[in-house]
mmCIF file of C-alpha atoms in Angstrom:
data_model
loop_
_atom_site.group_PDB
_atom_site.id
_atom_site.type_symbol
_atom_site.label_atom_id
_atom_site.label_comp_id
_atom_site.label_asym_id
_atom_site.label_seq_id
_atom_site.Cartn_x
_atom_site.Cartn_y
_atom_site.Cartn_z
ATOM 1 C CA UNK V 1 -1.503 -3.161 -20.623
ATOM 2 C CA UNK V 2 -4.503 -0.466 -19.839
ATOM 3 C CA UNK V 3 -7.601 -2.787 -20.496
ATOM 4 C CA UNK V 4 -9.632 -1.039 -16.995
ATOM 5 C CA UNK V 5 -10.314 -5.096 -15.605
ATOM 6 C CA UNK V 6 -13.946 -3.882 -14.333
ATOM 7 C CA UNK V 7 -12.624 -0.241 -13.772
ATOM 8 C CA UNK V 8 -10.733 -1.125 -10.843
ATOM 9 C CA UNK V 9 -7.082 -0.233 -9.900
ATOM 10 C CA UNK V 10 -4.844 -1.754 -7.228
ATOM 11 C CA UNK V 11 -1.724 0.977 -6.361
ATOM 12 C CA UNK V 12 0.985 -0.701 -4.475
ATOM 13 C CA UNK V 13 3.543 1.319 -3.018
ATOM 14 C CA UNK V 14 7.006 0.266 -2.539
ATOM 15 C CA UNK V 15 10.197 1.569 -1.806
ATOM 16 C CA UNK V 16 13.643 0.451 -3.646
ATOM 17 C CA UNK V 17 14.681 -2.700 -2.152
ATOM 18 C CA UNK V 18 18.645 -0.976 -1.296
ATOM 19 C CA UNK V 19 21.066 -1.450 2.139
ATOM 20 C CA UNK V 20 20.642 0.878 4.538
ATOM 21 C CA UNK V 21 17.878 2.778 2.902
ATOM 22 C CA UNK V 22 14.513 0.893 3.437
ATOM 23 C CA UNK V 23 13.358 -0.362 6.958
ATOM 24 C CA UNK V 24 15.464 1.977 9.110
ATOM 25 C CA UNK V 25 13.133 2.238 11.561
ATOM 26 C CA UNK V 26 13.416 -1.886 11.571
ATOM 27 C CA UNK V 27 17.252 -1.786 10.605
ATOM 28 C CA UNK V 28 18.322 0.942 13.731
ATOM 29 C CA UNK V 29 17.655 -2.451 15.855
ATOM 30 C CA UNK V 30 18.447 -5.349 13.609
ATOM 31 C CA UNK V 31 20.728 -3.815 11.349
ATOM 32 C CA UNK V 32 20.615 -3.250 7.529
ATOM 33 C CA UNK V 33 21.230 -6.278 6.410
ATOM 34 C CA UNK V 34 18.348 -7.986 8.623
ATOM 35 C CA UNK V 35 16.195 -5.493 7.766
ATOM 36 C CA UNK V 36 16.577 -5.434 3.715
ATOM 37 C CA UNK V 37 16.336 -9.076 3.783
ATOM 38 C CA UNK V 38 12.435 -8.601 5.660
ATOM 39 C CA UNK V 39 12.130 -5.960 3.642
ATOM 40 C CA UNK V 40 12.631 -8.586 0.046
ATOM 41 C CA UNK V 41 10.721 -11.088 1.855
ATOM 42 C CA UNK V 42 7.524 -8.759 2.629
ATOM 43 C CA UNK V 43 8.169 -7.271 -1.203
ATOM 44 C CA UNK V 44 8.164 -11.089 -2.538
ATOM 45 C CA UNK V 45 4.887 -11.512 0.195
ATOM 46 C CA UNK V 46 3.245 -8.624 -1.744
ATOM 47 C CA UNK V 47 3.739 -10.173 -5.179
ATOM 48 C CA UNK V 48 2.160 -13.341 -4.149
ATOM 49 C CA UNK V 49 -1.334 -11.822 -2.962
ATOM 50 C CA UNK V 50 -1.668 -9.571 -5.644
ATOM 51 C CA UNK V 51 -0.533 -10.981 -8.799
ATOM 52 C CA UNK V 52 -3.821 -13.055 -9.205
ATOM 53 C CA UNK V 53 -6.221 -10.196 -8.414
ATOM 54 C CA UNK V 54 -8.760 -9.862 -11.028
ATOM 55 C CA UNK V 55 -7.696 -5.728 -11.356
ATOM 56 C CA UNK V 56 -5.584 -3.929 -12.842
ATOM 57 C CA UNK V 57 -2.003 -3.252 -10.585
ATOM 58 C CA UNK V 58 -0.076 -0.691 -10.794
ATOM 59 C CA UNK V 59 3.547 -0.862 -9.194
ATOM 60 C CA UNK V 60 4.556 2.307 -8.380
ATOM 61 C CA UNK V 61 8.136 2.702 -6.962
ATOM 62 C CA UNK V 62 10.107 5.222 -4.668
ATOM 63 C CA UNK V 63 13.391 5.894 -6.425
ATOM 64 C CA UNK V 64 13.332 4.252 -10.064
ATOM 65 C CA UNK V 65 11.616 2.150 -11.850
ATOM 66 C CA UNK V 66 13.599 -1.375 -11.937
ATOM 67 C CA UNK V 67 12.561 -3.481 -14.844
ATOM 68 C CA UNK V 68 13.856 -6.857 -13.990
ATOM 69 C CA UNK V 69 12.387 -7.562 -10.381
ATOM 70 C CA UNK V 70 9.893 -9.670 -8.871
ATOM 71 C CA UNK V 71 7.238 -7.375 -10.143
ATOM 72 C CA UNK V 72 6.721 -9.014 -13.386
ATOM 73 C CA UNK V 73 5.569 -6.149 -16.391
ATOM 74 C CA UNK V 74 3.230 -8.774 -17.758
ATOM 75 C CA UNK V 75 1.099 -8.490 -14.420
ATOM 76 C CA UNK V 76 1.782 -5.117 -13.282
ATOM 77 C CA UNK V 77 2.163 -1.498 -15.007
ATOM 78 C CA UNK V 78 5.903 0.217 -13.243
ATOM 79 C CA UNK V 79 5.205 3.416 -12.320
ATOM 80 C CA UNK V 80 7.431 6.269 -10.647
ATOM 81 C CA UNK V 81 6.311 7.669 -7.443
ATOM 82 C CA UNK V 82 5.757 11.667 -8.160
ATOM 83 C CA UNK V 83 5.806 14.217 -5.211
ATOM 84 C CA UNK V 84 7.424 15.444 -2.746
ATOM 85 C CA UNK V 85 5.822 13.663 0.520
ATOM 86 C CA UNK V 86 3.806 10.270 0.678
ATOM 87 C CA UNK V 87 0.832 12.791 0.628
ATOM 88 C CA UNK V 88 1.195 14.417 -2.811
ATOM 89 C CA UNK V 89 2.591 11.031 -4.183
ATOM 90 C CA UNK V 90 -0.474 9.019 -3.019
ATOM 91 C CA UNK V 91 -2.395 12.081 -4.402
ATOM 92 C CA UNK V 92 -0.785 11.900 -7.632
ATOM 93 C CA UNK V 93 -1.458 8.206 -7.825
ATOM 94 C CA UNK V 94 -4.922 8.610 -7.719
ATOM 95 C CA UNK V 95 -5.477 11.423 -9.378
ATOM 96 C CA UNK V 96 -3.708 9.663 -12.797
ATOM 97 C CA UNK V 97 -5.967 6.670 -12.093
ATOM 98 C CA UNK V 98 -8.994 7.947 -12.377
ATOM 99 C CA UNK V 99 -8.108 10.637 -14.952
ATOM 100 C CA UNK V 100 -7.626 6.874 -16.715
ATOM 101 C CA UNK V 101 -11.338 6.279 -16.161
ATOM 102 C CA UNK V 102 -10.967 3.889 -13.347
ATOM 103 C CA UNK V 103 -13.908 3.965 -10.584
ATOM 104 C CA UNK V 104 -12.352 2.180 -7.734
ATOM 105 C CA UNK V 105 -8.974 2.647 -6.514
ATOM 106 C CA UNK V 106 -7.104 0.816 -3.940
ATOM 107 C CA UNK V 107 -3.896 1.924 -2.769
ATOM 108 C CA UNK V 108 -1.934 -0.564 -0.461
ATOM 109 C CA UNK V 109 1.736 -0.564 0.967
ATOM 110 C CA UNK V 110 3.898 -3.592 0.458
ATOM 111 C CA UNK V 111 5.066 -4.591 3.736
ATOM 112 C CA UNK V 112 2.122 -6.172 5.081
ATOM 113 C CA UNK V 113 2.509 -9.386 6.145
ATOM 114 C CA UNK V 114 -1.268 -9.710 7.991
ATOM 115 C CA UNK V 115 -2.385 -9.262 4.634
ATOM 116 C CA UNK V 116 -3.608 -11.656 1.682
ATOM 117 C CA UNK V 117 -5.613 -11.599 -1.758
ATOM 118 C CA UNK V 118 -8.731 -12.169 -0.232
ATOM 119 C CA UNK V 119 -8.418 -9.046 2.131
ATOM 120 C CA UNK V 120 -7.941 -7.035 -0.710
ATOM 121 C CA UNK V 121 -10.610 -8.172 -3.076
ATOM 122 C CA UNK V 122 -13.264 -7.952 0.056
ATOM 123 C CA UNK V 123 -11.798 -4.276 0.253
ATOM 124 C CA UNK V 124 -13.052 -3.847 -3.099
ATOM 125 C CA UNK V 125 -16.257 -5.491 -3.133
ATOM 126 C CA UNK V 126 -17.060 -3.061 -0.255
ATOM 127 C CA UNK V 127 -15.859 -0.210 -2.400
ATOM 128 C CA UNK V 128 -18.882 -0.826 -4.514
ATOM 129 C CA UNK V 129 -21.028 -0.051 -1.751
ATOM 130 C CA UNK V 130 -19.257 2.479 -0.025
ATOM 131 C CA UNK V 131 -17.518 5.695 -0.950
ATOM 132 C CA UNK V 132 -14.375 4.826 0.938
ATOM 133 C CA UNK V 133 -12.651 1.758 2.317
ATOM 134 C CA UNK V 134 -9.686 1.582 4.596
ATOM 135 C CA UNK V 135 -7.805 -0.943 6.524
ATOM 136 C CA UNK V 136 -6.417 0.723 9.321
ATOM 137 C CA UNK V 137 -2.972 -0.034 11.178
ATOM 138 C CA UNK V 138 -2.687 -0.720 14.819
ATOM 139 C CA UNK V 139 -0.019 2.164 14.790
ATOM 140 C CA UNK V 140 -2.400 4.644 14.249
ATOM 141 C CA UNK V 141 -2.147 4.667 10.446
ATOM 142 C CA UNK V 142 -3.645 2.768 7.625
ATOM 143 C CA UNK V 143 -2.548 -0.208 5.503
ATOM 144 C CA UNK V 144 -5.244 -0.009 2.907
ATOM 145 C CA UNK V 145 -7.201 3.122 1.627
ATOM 146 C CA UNK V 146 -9.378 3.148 -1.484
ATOM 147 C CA UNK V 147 -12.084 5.721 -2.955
ATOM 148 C CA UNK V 148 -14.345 6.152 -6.060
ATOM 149 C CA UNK V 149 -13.473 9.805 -6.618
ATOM 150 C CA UNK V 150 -10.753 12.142 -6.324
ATOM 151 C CA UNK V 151 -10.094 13.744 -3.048
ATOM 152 C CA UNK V 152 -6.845 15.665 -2.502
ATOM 153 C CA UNK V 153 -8.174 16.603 1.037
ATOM 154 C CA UNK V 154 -7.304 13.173 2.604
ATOM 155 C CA UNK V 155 -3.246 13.400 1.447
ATOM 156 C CA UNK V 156 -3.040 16.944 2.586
ATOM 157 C CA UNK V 157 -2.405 17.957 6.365
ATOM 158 C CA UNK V 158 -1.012 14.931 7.367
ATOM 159 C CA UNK V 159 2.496 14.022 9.198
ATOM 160 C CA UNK V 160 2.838 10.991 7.638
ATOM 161 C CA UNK V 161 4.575 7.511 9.852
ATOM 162 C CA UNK V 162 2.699 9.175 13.266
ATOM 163 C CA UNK V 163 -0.283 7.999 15.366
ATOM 164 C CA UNK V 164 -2.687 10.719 13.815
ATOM 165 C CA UNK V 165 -2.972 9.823 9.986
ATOM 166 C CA UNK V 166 -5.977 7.722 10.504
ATOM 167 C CA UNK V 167 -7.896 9.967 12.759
ATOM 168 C CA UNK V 168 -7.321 13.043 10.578
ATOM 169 C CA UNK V 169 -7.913 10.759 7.662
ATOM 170 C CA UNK V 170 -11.341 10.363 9.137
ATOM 171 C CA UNK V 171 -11.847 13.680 9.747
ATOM 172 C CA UNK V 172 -12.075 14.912 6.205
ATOM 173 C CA UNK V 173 -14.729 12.072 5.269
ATOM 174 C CA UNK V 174 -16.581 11.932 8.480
ATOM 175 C CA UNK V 175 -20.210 12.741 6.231
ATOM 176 C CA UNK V 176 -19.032 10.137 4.210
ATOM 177 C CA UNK V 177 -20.213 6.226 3.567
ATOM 178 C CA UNK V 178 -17.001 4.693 5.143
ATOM 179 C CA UNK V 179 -16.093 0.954 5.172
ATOM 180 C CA UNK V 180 -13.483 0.157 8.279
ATOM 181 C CA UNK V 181 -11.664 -2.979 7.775
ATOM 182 C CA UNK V 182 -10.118 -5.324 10.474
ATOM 183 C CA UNK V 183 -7.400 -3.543 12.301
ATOM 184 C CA UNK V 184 -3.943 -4.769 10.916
ATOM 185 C CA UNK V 185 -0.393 -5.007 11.949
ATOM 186 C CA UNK V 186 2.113 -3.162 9.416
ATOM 187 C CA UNK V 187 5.904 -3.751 10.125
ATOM 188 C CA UNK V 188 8.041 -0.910 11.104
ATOM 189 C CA UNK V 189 9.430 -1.418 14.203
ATOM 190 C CA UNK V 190 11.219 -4.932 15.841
ATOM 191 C CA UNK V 191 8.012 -5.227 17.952
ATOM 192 C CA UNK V 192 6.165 -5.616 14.841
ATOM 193 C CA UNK V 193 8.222 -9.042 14.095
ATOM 194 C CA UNK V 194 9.346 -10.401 17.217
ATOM 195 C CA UNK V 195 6.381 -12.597 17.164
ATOM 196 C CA UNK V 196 5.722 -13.450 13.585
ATOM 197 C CA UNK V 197 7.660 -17.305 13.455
ATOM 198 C CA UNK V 198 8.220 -17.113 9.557
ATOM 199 C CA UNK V 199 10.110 -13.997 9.997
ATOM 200 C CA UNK V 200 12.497 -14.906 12.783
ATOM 201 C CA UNK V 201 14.960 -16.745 10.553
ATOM 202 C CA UNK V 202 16.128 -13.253 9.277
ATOM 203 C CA UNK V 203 17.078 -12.043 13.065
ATOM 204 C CA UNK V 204 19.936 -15.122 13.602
#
């Protein structure tokens, strides 16, 4: 499966598609049931805008590693998630990747709807000129982050899901080359799909 497609990795996080235990930010106003079902759709969403890419893609899940999914093992390498907080799991991501002898890493969540396959392979032609890329999130976050080298300092010191990971994100590479993307609209909350039409038909 390792074949290092111009030394470039794409990391997608996800969590375990399960009621009542992904979305519950979402689900505490839509219920679980509403929410798992956006949840699947953004999952299937993720799939569609990645499986082309002309990199290699990791799949790297919260829980376990499911083998029959929508993540199909001829396109993507299952991984387990490995840490205690998103910080030292993203770390640990990384970290294995390049150990691998990739050059450019990408790591991306997978409920981002605002998102599609060119996005992510502009993200990466930047990465060639820059030392780090990242799409941030109107909340305050990021949806995208990618690097050419190992550094733990931008996964440590963080409370992840608040307002501040993208400013202290910044912080730790401010004497660095740094590519800003076009702000983007993760989903977490109801606000976040209230106005997206092709999501509505889960909320009836």
């Amino acid at each position: 499966m390792l074949n290092l497609k111009g030394k470039k990795l794409l990391l997608i996080f996800t969590r375990n598609p399960e009621l009542g235990k992904c979305k519950t930010r979402l689900a505490a106003t839509i219920g679980d049931q509403a929410a798992l079902d956006i949840y699947t759709f953004l999952l299937q969403h993720t799939a569609s805008i990645t499986k082309r890419l002309n990199v290699d893609k990791e799949v790297h899940y919260s829980i376990k590693i499911r083998e029959q999914d929508i993540w199909n093992p001829q396109i993507y390498n299952k991984k387990q998630q490995i840490g205690e907080d998103l910080g030292q799991r993203m770390e640990y991501a990384f970290a294995k990747g390049f150990e691998q002898g990739y050059e450019n890493i990408i790591i991306i969540g997978s409920d981002m709807y605002d998102l599609n396959q060119k996005d992510i392979e502009n993200a990466f032609d930047h990465l060639e000129s820059y030392d780090y890329v990242i799409g941030p999130a109107e909340d305050g976050g990021y949806y995208l982050f990618g690097m050419k080298s190992l550094n733990s300092q931008v996964f440590k010191n963080k409370i992840w899901g608040t307002n501040t990971v993208l400013k202290d994100t910044l912080k730790n590479i401010e004497k660095k080359q740094i590519k800003l993307l076009e702000e983007r609209n993760d989903i977490d909350y109801y606000d976040d799909i209230k106005d997206i039409a092709v999501l509505k038909k889960f909320l009836s």
